[in-house]
XYZ file of C-alpha atoms in Angstrom:
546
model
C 97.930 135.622 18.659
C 94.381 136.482 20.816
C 92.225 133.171 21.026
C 89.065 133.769 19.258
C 85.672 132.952 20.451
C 82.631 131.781 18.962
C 79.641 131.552 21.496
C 76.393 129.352 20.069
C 73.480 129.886 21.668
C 70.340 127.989 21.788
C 66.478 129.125 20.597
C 62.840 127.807 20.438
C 63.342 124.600 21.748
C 66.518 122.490 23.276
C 67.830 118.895 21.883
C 67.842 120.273 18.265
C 71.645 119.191 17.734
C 73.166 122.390 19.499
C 76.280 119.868 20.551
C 76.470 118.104 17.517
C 76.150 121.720 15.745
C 79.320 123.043 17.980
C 81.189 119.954 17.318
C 80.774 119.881 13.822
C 81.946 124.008 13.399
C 84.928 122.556 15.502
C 85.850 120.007 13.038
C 85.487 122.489 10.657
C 88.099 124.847 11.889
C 90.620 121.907 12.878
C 90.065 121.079 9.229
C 91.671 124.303 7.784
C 94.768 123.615 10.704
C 93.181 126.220 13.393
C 93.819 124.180 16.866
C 90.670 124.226 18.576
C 89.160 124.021 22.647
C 85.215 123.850 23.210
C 83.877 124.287 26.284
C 80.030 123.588 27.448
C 78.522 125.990 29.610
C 75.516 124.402 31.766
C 73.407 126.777 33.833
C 72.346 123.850 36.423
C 73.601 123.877 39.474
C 74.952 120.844 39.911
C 78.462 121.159 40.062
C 78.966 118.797 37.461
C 76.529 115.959 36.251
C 78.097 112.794 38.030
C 75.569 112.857 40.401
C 72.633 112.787 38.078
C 70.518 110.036 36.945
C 70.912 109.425 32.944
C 67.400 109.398 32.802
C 67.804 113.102 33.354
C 71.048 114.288 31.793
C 72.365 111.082 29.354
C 75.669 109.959 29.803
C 78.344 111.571 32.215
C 81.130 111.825 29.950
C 84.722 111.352 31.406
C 87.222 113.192 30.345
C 91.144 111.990 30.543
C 92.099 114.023 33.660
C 88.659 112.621 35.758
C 86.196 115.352 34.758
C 82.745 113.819 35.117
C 81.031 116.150 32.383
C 77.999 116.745 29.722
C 77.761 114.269 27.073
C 78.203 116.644 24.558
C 82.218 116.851 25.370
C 82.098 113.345 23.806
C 80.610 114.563 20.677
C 83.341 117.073 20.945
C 86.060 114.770 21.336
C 84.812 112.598 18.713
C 84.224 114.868 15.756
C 87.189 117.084 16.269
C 89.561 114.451 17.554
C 90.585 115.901 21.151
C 91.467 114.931 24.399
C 89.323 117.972 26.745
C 89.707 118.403 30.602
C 87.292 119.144 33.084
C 87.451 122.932 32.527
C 85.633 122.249 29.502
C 82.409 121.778 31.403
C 81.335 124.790 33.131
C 78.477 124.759 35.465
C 76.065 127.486 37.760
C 77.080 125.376 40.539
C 80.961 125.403 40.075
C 80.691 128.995 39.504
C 78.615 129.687 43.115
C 80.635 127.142 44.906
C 83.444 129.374 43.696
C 82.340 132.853 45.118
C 80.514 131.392 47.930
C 84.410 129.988 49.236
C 85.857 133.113 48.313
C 83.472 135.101 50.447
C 83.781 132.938 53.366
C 87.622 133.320 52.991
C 87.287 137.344 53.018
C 88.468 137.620 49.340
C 86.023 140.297 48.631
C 86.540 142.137 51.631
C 82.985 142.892 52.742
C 82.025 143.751 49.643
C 78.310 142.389 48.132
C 77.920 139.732 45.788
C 76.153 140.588 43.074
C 75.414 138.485 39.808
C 76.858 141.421 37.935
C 79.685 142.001 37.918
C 81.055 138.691 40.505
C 79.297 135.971 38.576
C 79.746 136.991 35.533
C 83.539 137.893 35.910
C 83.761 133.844 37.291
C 82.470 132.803 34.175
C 84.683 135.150 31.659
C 87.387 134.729 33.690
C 87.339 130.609 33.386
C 86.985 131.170 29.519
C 89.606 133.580 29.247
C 92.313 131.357 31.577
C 91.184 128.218 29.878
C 92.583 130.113 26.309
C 95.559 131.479 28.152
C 96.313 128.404 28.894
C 96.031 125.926 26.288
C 96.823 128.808 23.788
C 94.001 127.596 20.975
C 93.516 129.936 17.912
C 89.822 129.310 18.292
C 87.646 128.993 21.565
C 84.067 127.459 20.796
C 81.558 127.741 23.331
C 78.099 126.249 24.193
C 75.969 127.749 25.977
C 73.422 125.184 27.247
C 69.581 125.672 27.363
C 67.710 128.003 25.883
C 67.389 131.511 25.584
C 64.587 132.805 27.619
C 65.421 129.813 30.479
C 66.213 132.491 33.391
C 69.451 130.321 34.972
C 70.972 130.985 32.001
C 70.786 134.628 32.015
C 74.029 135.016 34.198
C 76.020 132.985 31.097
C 74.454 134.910 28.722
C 75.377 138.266 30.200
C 78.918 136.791 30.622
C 79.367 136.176 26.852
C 77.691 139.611 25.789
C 80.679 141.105 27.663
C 82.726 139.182 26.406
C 82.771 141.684 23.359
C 84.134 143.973 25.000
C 86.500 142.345 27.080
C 88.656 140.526 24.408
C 87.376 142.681 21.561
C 84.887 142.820 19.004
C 86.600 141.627 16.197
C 87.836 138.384 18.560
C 84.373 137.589 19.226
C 81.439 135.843 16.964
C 77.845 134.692 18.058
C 76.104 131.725 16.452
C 72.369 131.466 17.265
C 70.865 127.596 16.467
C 66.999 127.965 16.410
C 64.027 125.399 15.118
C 61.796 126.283 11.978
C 58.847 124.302 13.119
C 56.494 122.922 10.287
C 52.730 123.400 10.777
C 51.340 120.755 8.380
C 47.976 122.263 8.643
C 49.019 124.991 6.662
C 51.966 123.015 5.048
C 54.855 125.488 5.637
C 57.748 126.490 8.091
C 57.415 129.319 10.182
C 60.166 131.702 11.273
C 58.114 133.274 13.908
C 59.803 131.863 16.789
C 63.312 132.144 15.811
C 62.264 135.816 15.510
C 61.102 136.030 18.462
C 64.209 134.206 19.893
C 66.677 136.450 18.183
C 64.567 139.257 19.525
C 65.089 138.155 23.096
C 68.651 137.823 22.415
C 69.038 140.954 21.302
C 67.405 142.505 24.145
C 69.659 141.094 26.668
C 72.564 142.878 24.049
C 74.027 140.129 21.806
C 72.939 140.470 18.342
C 73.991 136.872 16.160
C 76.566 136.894 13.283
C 74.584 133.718 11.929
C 71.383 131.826 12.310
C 71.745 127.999 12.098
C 67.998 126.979 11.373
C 67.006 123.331 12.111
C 64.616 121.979 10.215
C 62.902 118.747 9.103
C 61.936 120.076 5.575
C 64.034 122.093 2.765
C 64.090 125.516 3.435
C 63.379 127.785 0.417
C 65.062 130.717 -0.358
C 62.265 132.850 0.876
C 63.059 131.714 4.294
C 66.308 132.611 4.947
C 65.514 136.166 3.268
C 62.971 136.564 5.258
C 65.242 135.796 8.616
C 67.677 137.675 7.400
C 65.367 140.774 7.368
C 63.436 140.678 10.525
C 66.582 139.340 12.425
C 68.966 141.478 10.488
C 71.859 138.830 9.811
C 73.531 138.505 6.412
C 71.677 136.176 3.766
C 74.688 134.476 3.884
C 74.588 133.599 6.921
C 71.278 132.388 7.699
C 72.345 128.648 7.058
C 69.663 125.376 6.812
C 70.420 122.910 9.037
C 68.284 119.994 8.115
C 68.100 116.959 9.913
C 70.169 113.999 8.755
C 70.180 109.813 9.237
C 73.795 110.769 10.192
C 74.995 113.384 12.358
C 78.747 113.067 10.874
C 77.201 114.769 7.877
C 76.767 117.760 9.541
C 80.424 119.366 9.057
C 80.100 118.716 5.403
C 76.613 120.331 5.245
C 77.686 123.352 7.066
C 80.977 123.802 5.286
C 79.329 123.616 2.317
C 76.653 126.053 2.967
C 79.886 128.238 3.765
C 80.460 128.199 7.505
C 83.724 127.552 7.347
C 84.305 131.031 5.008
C 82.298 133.246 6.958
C 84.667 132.208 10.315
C 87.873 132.878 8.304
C 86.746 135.972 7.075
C 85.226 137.637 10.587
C 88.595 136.662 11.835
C 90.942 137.799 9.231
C 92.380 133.647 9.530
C 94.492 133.830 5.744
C 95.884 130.932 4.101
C 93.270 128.193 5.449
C 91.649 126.582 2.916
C 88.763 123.729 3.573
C 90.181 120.197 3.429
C 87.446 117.676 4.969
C 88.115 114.721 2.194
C 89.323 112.346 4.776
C 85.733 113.553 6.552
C 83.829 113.313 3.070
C 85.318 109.923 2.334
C 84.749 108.183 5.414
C 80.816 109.579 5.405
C 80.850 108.055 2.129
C 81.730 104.929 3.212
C 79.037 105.003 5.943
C 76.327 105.741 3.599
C 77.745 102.907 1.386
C 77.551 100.442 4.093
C 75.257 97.633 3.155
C 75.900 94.820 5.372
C 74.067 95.266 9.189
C 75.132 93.368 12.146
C 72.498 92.552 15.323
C 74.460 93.793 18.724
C 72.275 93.504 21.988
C 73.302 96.412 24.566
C 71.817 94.903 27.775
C 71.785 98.175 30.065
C 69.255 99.339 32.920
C 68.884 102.699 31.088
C 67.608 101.621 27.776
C 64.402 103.229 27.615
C 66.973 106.326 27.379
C 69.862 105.504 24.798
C 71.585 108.964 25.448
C 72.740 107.147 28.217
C 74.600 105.302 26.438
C 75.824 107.188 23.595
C 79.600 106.775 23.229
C 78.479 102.534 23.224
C 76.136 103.364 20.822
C 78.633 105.451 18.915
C 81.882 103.196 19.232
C 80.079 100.605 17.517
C 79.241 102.644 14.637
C 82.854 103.891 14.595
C 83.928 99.597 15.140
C 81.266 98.409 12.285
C 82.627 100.781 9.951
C 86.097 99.486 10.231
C 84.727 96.308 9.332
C 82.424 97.718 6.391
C 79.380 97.473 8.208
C 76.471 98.901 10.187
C 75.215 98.396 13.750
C 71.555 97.078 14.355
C 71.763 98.072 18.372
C 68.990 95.755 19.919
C 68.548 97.932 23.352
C 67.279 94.933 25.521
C 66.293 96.182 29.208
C 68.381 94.069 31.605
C 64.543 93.932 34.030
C 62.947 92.686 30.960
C 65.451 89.624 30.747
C 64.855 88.833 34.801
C 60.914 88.381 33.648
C 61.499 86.806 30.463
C 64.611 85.173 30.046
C 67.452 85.846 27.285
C 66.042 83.619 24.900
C 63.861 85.379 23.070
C 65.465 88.704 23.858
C 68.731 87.281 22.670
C 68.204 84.915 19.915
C 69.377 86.933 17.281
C 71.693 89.453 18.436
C 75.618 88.280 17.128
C 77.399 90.447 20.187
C 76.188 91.440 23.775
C 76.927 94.379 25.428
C 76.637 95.119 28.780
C 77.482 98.724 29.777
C 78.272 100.275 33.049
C 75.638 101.308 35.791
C 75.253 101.316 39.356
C 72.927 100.164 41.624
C 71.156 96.372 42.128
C 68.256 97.128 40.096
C 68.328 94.883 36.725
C 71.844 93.093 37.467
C 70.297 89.607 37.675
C 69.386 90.621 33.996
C 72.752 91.242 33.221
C 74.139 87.939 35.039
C 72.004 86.245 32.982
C 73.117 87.876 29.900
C 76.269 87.069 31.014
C 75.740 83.336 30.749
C 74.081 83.315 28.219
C 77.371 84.957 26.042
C 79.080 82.254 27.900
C 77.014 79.510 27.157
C 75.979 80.082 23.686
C 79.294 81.371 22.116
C 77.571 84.998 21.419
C 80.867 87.456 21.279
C 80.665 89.400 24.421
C 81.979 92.587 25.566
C 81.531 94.036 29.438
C 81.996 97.552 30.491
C 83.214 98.150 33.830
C 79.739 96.781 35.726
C 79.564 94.445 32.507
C 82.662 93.138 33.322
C 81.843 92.692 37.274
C 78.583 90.628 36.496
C 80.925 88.782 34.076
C 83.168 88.105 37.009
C 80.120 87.254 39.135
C 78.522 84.445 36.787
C 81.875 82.955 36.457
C 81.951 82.710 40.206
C 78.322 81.247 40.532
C 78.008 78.715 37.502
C 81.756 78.158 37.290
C 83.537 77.830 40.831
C 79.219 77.443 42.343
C 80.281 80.410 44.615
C 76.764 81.960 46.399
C 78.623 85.530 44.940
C 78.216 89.187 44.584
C 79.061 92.247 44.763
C 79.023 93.682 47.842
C 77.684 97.456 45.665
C 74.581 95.051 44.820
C 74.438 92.673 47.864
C 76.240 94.051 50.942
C 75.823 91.087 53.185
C 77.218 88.740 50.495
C 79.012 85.488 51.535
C 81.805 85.637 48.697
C 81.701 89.379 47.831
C 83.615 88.535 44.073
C 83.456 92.163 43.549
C 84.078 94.826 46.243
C 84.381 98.561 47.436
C 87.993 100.035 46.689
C 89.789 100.164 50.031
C 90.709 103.794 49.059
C 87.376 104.421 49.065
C 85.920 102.701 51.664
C 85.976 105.879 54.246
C 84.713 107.866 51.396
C 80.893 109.379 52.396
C 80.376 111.893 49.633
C 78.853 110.565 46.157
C 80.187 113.753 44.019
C 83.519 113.398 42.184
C 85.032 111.063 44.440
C 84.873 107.793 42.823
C 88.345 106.476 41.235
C 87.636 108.961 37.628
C 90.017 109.266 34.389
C 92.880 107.936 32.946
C 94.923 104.963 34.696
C 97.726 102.595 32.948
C 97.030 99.006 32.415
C 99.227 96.423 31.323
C 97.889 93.300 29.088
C 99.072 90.221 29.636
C 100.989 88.517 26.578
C 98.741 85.958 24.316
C 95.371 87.460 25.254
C 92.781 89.066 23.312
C 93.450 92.341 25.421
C 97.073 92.302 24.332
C 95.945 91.003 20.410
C 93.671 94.259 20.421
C 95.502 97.173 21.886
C 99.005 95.322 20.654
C 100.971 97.048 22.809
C 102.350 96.689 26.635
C 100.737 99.803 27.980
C 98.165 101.588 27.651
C 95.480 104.164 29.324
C 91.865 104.509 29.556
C 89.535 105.964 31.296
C 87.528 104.896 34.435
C 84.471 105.542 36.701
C 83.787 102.831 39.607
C 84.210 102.240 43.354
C 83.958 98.840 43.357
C 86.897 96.494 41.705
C 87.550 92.461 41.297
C 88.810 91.310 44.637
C 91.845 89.747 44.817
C 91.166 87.053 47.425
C 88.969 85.754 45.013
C 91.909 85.839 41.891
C 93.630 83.208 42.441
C 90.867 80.659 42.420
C 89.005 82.298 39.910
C 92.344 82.190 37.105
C 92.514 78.061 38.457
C 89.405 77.668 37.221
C 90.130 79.232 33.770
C 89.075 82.616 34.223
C 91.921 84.855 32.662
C 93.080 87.875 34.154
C 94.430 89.775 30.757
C 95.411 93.319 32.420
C 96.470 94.640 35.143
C 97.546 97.847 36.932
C 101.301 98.369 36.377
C 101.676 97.456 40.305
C 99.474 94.490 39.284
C 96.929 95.175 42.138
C 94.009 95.848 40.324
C 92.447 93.677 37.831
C 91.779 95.712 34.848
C 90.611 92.930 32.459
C 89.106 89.525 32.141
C 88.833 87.181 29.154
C 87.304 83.359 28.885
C 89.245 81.454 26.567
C 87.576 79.067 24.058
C 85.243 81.330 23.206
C 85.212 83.863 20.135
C 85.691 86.938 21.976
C 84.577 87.331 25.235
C 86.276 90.158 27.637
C 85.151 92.019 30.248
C 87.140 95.323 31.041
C 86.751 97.367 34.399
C 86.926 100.939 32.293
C 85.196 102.739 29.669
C 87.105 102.263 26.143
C 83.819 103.568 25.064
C 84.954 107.116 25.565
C 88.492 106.932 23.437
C 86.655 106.104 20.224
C 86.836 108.102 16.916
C 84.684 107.615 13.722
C 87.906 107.058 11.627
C 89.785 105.502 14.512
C 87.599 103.249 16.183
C 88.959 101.545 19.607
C 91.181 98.422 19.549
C 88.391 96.506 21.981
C 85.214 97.526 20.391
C 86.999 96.885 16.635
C 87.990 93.565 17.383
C 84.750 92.621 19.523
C 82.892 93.492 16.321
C 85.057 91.409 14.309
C 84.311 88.607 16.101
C 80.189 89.453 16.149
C 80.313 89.547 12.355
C 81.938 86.478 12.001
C 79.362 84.732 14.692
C 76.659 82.478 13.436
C 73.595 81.699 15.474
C 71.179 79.103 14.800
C 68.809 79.397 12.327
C 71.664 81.881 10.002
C 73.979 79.347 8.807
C 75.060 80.252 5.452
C 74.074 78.160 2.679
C 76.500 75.336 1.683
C 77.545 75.529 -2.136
C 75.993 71.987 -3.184
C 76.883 70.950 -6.426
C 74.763 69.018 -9.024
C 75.216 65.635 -9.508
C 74.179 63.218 -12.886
């Protein structure tokens, strides 16, 4: 059967949900037992965003086979429960690094370069091998930015000829727009997703549906009113409005009959709706009563995107426990002025994510000990378990340690550069990236969690534990809980009279799901709900006396 491909495009104004929106029509079609690829086309030209500050992009999002990528694949993993590659990020700068090498091998035979047709034949021809491939009944694809942005013209052009190239009835266009509200005049106007569907169809694509984001209800009179000027069925001119929780969005837009009008362009038969399991657990999340105070100690808080799947797998881990996260984004800089007192006093859990770089990891140290210290359930992401590895050398074993990332001349470098990657001069793509086994070590809280002897997740670090510092570091009590299945590489740490305190050297972060949350994040937020600090003790039940 031909892959089909839906191709959602962006209007008005970006970060209106456009991933979330593509994740959620994903889930959608899984739903009804369509398998299901998405890919994210990004017109920078970066080749991918591993290189970029999260101040500037969010999180890079790994994906299993090393792809540093967009954090919108996570939200693409996460709502439709897939495991995506590296060809599902496609960037301007993969595609020109592309051509440029063929030219310079003679592939093209003197011939000139030209956007059209050579670029956009790159692009089509990634899409189209990428469905050849994994043999999907349904390709969704993102096209990042908006339209009007001229870097994305190339990918634009691409997916109008798309049309033709796979055929019309194999192909479907999804515009998402914004229906600003002008509280002057107290109403929504639909002037600028007319004007955005206008410049669509000028460079040739004409949408199937309008997704319209809004903040307020929109009447009737709205979406008629679309649907004339940007001639698109009533039908499907579809309200998006914005929600407390995005995991309502599959339900809103299968309800508002997404899911119909896909099955019908199609000609899909015999694939009716079935998102109870989806409906259910939302309901649960709205039901949720109980919250629970988690500090995330990061150097990119002022940004939370960059920390979205840790953001997200504690929602996913606090629902498996019937409860809500209250994330407490504490700037590591903010505890080297201040101190973790105050910053700390009420958070149950701590949470230190990864980063790179010196700047704010004496915050994080100090974190660190105070987790240690104060019996506050702790949990360290690949740098969060490094500092974890360096406080235990400097307050435990009184080591002057480091890393030698953060502190190159370091007398007892704790934590050091991979030797693979020593030699290694290039910062793009090179660091050690995706899935690796791990074995945990019997009767830890590693092996309690995943409770099993091997497992796989997902990495993103130059720098590891080194091991002429592991032998003194386990004598002093420091456990060593996984390890690579050669048993070089110390995957994970734990401290042992202490509710839950492990430090792992990859990102579990990027594994969870919202109705599978991950074994380390689930049990780290069993332990923060149980966790009392002072000044919450429950009440004792006194009984009166006579």
């Amino acid at each position: 059967m031909t892959t089909k491909y839906i191709f959602v495009t962006g209007g008005v104004v970006s970060s209106i949900g456009k991933g979330i929106s593509v994740a959620s029509i994903g889930r959608i079609l899984k739903s009804r037992g369509l398998s299901v690829t998405v890919v994210k086309l990004d017109p920078y030209l970066n080749v991918d965003p591993g290189t970029m500050s999260p101040y500037q992009h969010g999180e890079v999002f790994v994906t299993k086979d090393g792809g540093e990528t967009d954090m919108d694949l996570g939200h693409y993993e996460r709502f439709i429960d897939i495991e995506l590659t590296r060809e599902s990020n496609l960037t301007a700068g993969q595609v020109y690094l592309s051509l440029i090498g063929k030219e310079r091998r003679g592939d093209f035979l003197g011939g000139t370069i030209q956007t059209v047709p050579h670029v956009t034949n790159e692009i089509k021809a990634r899409l189209t091998g990428l469905a050849e491939r994994s043999q999907v009944d349904v390709m969704v694809v993102e096209v990042g930015g908006t339209v009007g942005d001229i870097e994305g013209l190339p990918f634009l052009e691409a997916i109008r000829q798309m049309r033709n190239e796979v055929g019309r009835d194999n192909v479907f266009y999804i515009h998402l727009t914004l229906l600003p509200y002008i509280s002057a005049s107290g109403e929504l106007k639909t002037k600028p997703t007319q004007h955005s569907v206008k410049e669509l169809r000028s460079i040739g694509i004409q949408p199937d549906t309008l997704i319209c984001r809004s903040d307020f209800p929109v009447s009737d009179s709205i979406t008629n009113k679309l649907s004339l000027f940007c001639d698109v069925p009533v039908k499907a001119v579809i309200p998006l409005p914005t929600v407390s929780n995005v995991y309502e969005v599959p339900l809103i837009l299968e309800n508002a009959g997404m899911g119909d009008i896909l099955m019908r362009t199609f000609g899909f038969s015999g694939h009716s709706e079935d998102l109870q399991d989806w409906a259910e657990m939302v309901g649960r999340m709205s039901a949720v009563q109980t919250k629970i105070p988690i500090a995330v100690v990061g150097k990119y808080t002022e940004y939370p995107d960059s920390y979205i799947s840790v953001k997200e797998a504690l929602r996913h881990a606090g629902l498996a426990h019937d409860a809500d996260v209250d994330i407490q984004w504490v700037h590591s800089e903010d505890i080297e002025r201040s101190g973790p007192d105050a910053l700390l006093a009420t958070a149950r859990g701590i949470v230190v994510p990864g980063g790179f770089g010196p700047r704010g990891v004496e915050g994080m140290i100090e974190a660190v000990h105070y987790a240690r210290k104060h019996q506050v359930p702790y949990l360290g992401l690949c740098l969060g378990m490094q500092v974890m590895v360096i406080e235990w050398a400097r307050n435990v074993l009184g080591l002057d340690a480091n890393s030698s990332e953060l502190e190159p001349g370091t007398p007892n470098p704790v934590i050091h550069i991979m030797p693979d990657q020593a030699a290694i001069t290039d910062k793009g793509g090179t660091m050690r990236l995706g899935r690796y086994p791990c074995s945990p070590v019997d009767d830890t809280l590693t092996a309690l969690a995943y409770g099993k002897s091997e497992i796989a997740e997902r990495h993103r670090h130059r720098f590891e534990l080194n091991n002429d510092y592991r032998e003194r570091l386990e004598e002093s009590g420091l456990i060593i809980s996984g390890l690579s299945p050669d048993g070089n590489l110390v995957e994970t740490t734990e401290v042992r009279s202490h509710p839950f305190m492990v430090g792992v050297q990859f990102h579990p972060e990027f594994q969870s799901r919202p109705d599978r949350p991950h074994p380390l994040f689930r049990d780290f937020f069993g332990a923060a709900k149980k966790a009392i600090r002072e000044g919450n003790q429950r009440p004792l039940p006194l009984r009166e006396t006579g």
